[in-house]
Amino acid sequence: MTDFNVSCPIPISDYPTVMLAHGGGGRLMHSLITKMFTSAFENYLLSEQHDGAVFPVRAGRMAFTTDSYVVHPWSFPGGDIGTLAINGTVNDLAMCGARPLYLSAGFILEEGLPMETLWQIVQSMRTTAIQANIQIVTGDTKVVDRGKGDGIYINTAGVGVIEHELRIAPSTVAIGDAMIVNGDLGRHGMAIMMAREGLSFESEIESDCAPLNADVLRLIDAGIDIHCLRDLTRGGLASALVEIAQTAQLHLQINESAIPVREDVRGACEILGLDPMYVANEGRMIVFVPQEQAARTVALLGDSARVIGQVQNHQSRGQVTLRSLIGATRIVDMISGEQLPRIC
Amino acid sequence: MTDFNVSCPIPISDYPTVMLAHGGGGRLMHSLITKMFTSAFENYLLSEQHDGAVFPVRAGRMAFTTDSYVVHPWSFPGGDIGTLAINGTVNDLAMCGARPLYLSAGFILEEGLPMETLWQIVQSMRTTAIQANIQIVTGDTKVVDRGKGDGIYINTAGVGVIEHELRIAPSTVAIGDAMIVNGDLGRHGMAIMMAREGLSFESEIESDCAPLNADVLRLIDAGIDIHCLRDLTRGGLASALVEIAQTAQLHLQINESAIPVREDVRGACEILGLDPMYVANEGRMIVFVPQEQAARTVALLGDSARVIGQVQNHQSRGQVTLRSLIGATRIVDMISGEQLPRIC
């Protein structure tokens, strides 16, 4: 990759904000794409400037996924909408057990978005894509009139290759499996909440936003028989577990005392009346593995990983139960909507 | 495919409009996805309800592309945003010479969107996907607060396989190549314009929105050595040609008299001061083929196809020129923005 110029490549004096014409298919759009997107995301496939990217594949299995990002505000401690747009889709591919290869990027810009804001987001995408070892190879830019958007929405879709024989899916989960989270919960949602409401506590809560592909591939390379993976985004740990329990028709039991939540996050949740089990994360996942591989899995995932429960041989299938700190057991349900809108 | 129930699967009496909670990761979102999207787009991969779709591939080349759709109004004569969201991305894959396989669908819904509207759009997507012979295998739903969107925006990304050895790209275009359009120009843009402004002429102008994959594959199967393909969307024929001329560094000459434009479209353009060469189409493409294959290509594309010009051996490379009806020659340029915003 050649040297990268960090000043905004569109002259701000001429175009301080995004205009409708930047999405119009003419010279201005062409200039935005070539000067900003193609140069920041520099790679051979993108530079072809065709209607799509063409690449060679080997025989095997591939994964394909998409997410749109509408987070508000667009910037928060620990990341921004650009960081999210890369990590979120990379993580969806990782949850399929795939090695992420290529991303598409679709921008829906609101007329009047400061050009410097767009440039900052594009730079975040560039940096995060390099960290996650993925290339942005095709894209699209639309501009909507003022008042018909919220600055910027981004969609990314991703393709990846599956280089193993595991079948990672809820239907593979088995009685006795250990459930492991790779770190403390609730930080992304609380970071957004604090940024949105202008709240501050003694310490700043930073989003946990991070790519998970390296962690997943490390487990696979080490021979861990992963049964299921799910990232703990909208709806948090609770919603992910309920979905898996219902799809697999198994009973999942977790221990409240084992669920890692940082003290400042727990405190902020208490003040705002939120339950960390339902708060969104962007760098956290639940991993289902055979019980006998649990300790090795935790060791491979690092110091912050914890076994939080086990798949039970229990009559009430399709349910999740929580053993509380005082030993009582209660059913964990999906909430109807969510605690916080526009978290990702 | 099983029988398909055409009444809205979400009870309108309970949920007359989309609510923020429909994007919240909880029960309401789960219900929207399973009852509306998964049932309408029914296929094996989607029903797995994983973070992504996993499918087998053979060794070879693949194409990957994306487009967001923000068309206003969402419905127009000849189609709606759902029709566009399928055909637009299918056509981008077709322009790479690929056989479209799978689509992703990312919905950005505005709080308050009538549930019936969403259902009508989802049905259009279903019908169009069947026509285009493509499956929607993965998706995402976000809901933004009232006033932060415009009813509905859709992103689709697509993957396809390339089952031939042709290299379809501007760099393959050669001096002497014939340029062929597959039908009359300007209908999509004018259909949107009339719908937006509430105008009506004697006859209704219907969008040309259509999938192009079958046409492209027919040419390839017949052994036509396609050099380049480009669909004539935003910016119309003129912008597509200028882009190709600049990328290929060749001189393209077209004949005004050969460019097919329907009389009612020409009349509407004249009244509104628009040039049909710059108006968007959604089922039209320009095909570059060796001169000696031009007649066969036209025959394979059908009655509406026309040879509109030829790649010239001319000093001024990277330019497009138009020979007018009276024999004068002028340079065709990209317009700065576009004639009509939010056309797709």
XYZ file of C-alpha atoms in Angstrom, chain B residues 26-301:
276
model
C -35.949 -8.421 20.423
C -39.237 -10.280 19.925
C -40.833 -7.739 17.567
C -37.854 -7.765 15.207
C -37.694 -11.535 15.343
C -41.385 -11.702 14.417
C -40.997 -9.217 11.518
C -38.065 -11.177 10.123
C -39.569 -14.649 10.407
C -43.159 -13.805 9.443
C -42.491 -11.306 6.675
C -38.974 -11.599 5.242
C -38.132 -15.268 5.745
C -41.523 -16.427 4.535
C -41.604 -14.155 1.465
C -38.020 -14.874 0.381
C -38.313 -18.535 1.367
C -35.209 -20.614 0.758
C -33.047 -23.094 2.602
C -30.132 -20.729 3.305
C -32.306 -17.955 4.731
C -34.261 -20.336 6.949
C -31.056 -21.261 8.818
C -31.334 -17.860 10.573
C -27.611 -17.621 11.106
C -25.531 -14.436 10.996
C -24.755 -15.184 7.372
C -25.541 -17.598 4.563
C -23.136 -20.462 3.850
C -23.090 -22.051 0.380
C -20.806 -24.284 -1.693
C -18.765 -22.868 -4.593
C -16.846 -24.405 -7.454
C -13.386 -23.191 -8.371
C -13.468 -20.261 -10.791
C -14.244 -16.550 -10.773
C -16.955 -14.780 -8.800
C -18.449 -11.284 -8.960
C -19.524 -9.215 -5.953
C -21.416 -5.913 -6.053
C -23.715 -3.622 -4.050
C -26.218 -0.798 -4.489
C -28.422 1.158 -2.117
C -31.865 2.233 -3.285
C -33.337 5.546 -2.144
C -35.762 6.199 -5.025
C -38.460 8.793 -4.401
C -41.367 8.157 -4.649
C -41.061 4.502 -3.641
C -43.657 3.442 -6.229
C -43.871 4.492 -9.889
C -45.384 3.191 -13.146
C -43.610 -0.052 -13.992
C -42.105 -0.823 -10.589
C -41.227 0.217 -7.072
C -38.187 0.363 -4.791
C -38.428 -3.424 -4.315
C -38.319 -4.134 -8.072
C -35.350 -1.778 -8.401
C -33.483 -3.280 -5.436
C -33.488 -6.700 -7.096
C -32.995 -5.719 -10.748
C -30.372 -3.060 -10.034
C -28.012 -5.433 -8.259
C -28.764 -8.375 -10.564
C -27.833 -6.069 -13.451
C -24.554 -5.007 -11.855
C -23.629 -8.702 -11.607
C -24.763 -9.265 -15.189
C -22.534 -6.363 -16.319
C -19.564 -8.345 -14.921
C -20.652 -11.248 -17.126
C -21.673 -13.206 -14.026
C -24.627 -15.501 -13.451
C -26.297 -13.952 -10.373
C -26.674 -16.458 -7.503
C -27.474 -14.807 -4.201
C -28.559 -11.433 -2.848
C -28.444 -9.859 0.589
C -31.126 -7.368 1.607
C -30.540 -4.597 4.149
C -33.593 -2.546 5.111
C -33.405 0.915 6.703
C -36.991 1.642 7.739
C -38.324 4.905 9.110
C -40.489 4.676 12.212
C -44.082 5.167 11.036
C -43.738 3.429 7.639
C -47.121 1.757 7.018
C -46.741 -2.002 7.494
C -48.817 -2.531 4.319
C -46.296 -0.493 2.315
C -43.430 -2.623 3.577
C -45.396 -5.751 2.712
C -46.111 -4.512 -0.822
C -42.402 -3.804 -1.357
C -41.389 -7.206 0.042
C -43.832 -8.861 -2.373
C -42.299 -6.929 -5.282
C -38.872 -8.133 -4.210
C -40.140 -11.704 -4.013
C -41.724 -11.602 -7.479
C -38.753 -9.878 -9.100
C -36.262 -12.268 -7.489
C -38.195 -15.212 -8.933
C -38.205 -13.563 -12.393
C -34.475 -12.867 -12.172
C -33.767 -16.377 -10.874
C -31.899 -15.241 -7.767
C -32.290 -16.024 -4.058
C -32.251 -13.552 -1.155
C -30.230 -15.507 1.403
C -29.246 -13.070 4.146
C -30.463 -9.745 5.452
C -30.621 -7.043 8.076
C -33.299 -4.687 9.387
C -32.712 -1.311 10.999
C -35.356 1.176 12.100
C -34.528 4.898 12.424
C -36.607 7.480 14.261
C -39.320 9.466 12.525
C -37.861 12.290 10.431
C -34.472 10.571 10.053
C -35.267 8.597 6.915
C -37.771 8.647 4.076
C -39.999 5.647 4.612
C -37.658 2.994 3.306
C -34.148 2.633 1.967
C -32.920 -0.756 0.760
C -29.412 -1.999 0.140
C -28.809 -5.186 -1.779
C -25.450 -6.826 -2.385
C -25.047 -9.720 -4.767
C -22.697 -12.546 -5.623
C -22.554 -14.415 -8.900
C -20.369 -16.884 -10.750
C -18.479 -16.292 -13.971
C -18.708 -19.365 -16.142
C -16.656 -18.304 -19.177
C -13.181 -17.017 -20.008
C -14.133 -13.570 -21.338
C -12.620 -10.531 -19.689
C -15.487 -8.024 -19.746
C -14.054 -4.608 -18.836
C -13.329 -1.165 -20.319
C -9.704 -2.250 -20.847
C -10.861 -4.939 -23.314
C -12.649 -2.452 -25.606
C -10.865 -2.208 -28.988
C -10.854 0.142 -31.962
C -13.596 -0.869 -34.385
C -15.929 -2.314 -31.703
C -19.629 -1.749 -32.276
C -21.687 -0.189 -29.476
C -25.174 -1.612 -29.075
C -28.033 -0.588 -26.785
C -30.690 -3.163 -25.981
C -33.697 -0.831 -26.208
C -35.167 2.667 -26.060
C -33.718 5.119 -23.551
C -35.013 7.442 -20.854
C -38.139 5.686 -19.657
C -37.148 4.965 -16.052
C -36.090 8.534 -15.285
C -39.175 10.009 -16.909
C -41.508 7.558 -15.135
C -40.034 8.662 -11.772
C -40.216 12.313 -12.743
C -43.874 12.094 -13.726
C -44.752 10.185 -10.547
C -42.849 12.670 -8.401
C -44.352 15.761 -9.914
C -47.817 14.299 -10.408
C -47.572 15.026 -14.142
C -49.410 13.046 -16.765
C -49.200 12.993 -20.523
C -51.530 11.312 -22.993
C -49.845 7.963 -22.466
C -48.316 6.759 -19.219
C -44.560 6.280 -19.384
C -43.605 3.041 -17.644
C -40.144 2.400 -16.227
C -37.999 -0.010 -18.285
C -36.869 -1.654 -15.010
C -35.951 -5.281 -15.830
C -33.307 -7.911 -15.119
C -30.605 -8.148 -17.817
C -28.912 -11.383 -16.769
C -30.803 -13.610 -19.203
C -29.878 -11.338 -22.146
C -26.197 -11.262 -21.191
C -25.989 -15.025 -20.677
C -27.703 -15.578 -24.040
C -24.963 -13.561 -25.771
C -22.221 -15.439 -23.947
C -23.789 -18.834 -24.661
C -23.996 -17.896 -28.348
C -20.253 -17.240 -28.409
C -20.373 -13.439 -28.707
C -16.997 -12.014 -27.607
C -18.373 -9.288 -25.363
C -15.675 -6.691 -24.680
C -17.537 -4.483 -22.232
C -20.985 -4.076 -20.671
C -22.435 -1.187 -18.702
C -25.973 -0.590 -17.496
C -27.273 2.893 -18.193
C -28.472 3.999 -14.756
C -27.606 7.302 -13.035
C -26.220 9.727 -15.607
C -27.698 7.702 -18.470
C -26.011 6.659 -21.715
C -23.809 9.752 -21.856
C -22.130 9.269 -18.453
C -21.591 5.543 -19.028
C -19.880 6.185 -22.359
C -17.687 9.005 -21.019
C -16.551 6.781 -18.134
C -15.675 3.928 -20.467
C -13.930 6.247 -22.954
C -11.807 7.711 -20.165
C -10.949 4.364 -18.561
C -10.174 2.688 -21.897
C -8.526 5.837 -23.346
C -10.339 5.375 -26.637
C -12.562 7.563 -28.789
C -16.248 6.590 -28.960
C -18.479 8.009 -31.686
C -22.255 7.639 -31.594
C -24.934 8.666 -34.090
C -27.853 10.663 -32.734
C -30.199 9.218 -35.352
C -29.491 5.674 -34.160
C -30.291 6.272 -30.465
C -33.769 4.850 -29.797
C -36.027 7.142 -27.750
C -39.800 6.730 -27.683
C -41.816 9.680 -28.966
C -43.680 10.200 -25.677
C -40.384 10.118 -23.736
C -38.783 12.579 -26.163
C -41.803 14.864 -25.822
C -41.759 14.728 -22.019
C -38.005 15.393 -21.992
C -38.451 18.419 -24.246
C -41.156 19.899 -22.048
C -38.989 19.447 -18.929
C -35.759 20.554 -20.603
C -34.009 17.193 -20.185
C -31.736 15.308 -22.564
C -32.684 11.598 -22.903
C -28.967 10.746 -23.244
C -28.517 11.699 -19.577
C -31.747 10.234 -18.172
C -31.479 7.055 -16.068
C -32.646 3.632 -17.262
C -32.986 0.440 -15.202
C -33.224 -2.222 -17.894
C -30.895 -0.842 -20.528
C -27.244 -1.544 -21.238
C -24.529 -0.707 -23.715
C -22.709 -3.702 -25.189
C -19.277 -3.474 -26.850
C -18.621 -6.288 -29.356
C -16.318 -6.797 -32.360
C -17.865 -5.137 -35.439
C -18.289 -8.459 -37.271
C -20.498 -9.778 -34.431
C -22.729 -6.688 -34.271
C -25.578 -8.012 -36.412
C -25.740 -11.306 -34.514
C -25.666 -9.467 -31.195
C -28.577 -7.264 -32.243
C -30.510 -10.328 -33.398
C -29.878 -12.073 -30.066
C -30.960 -9.007 -28.053
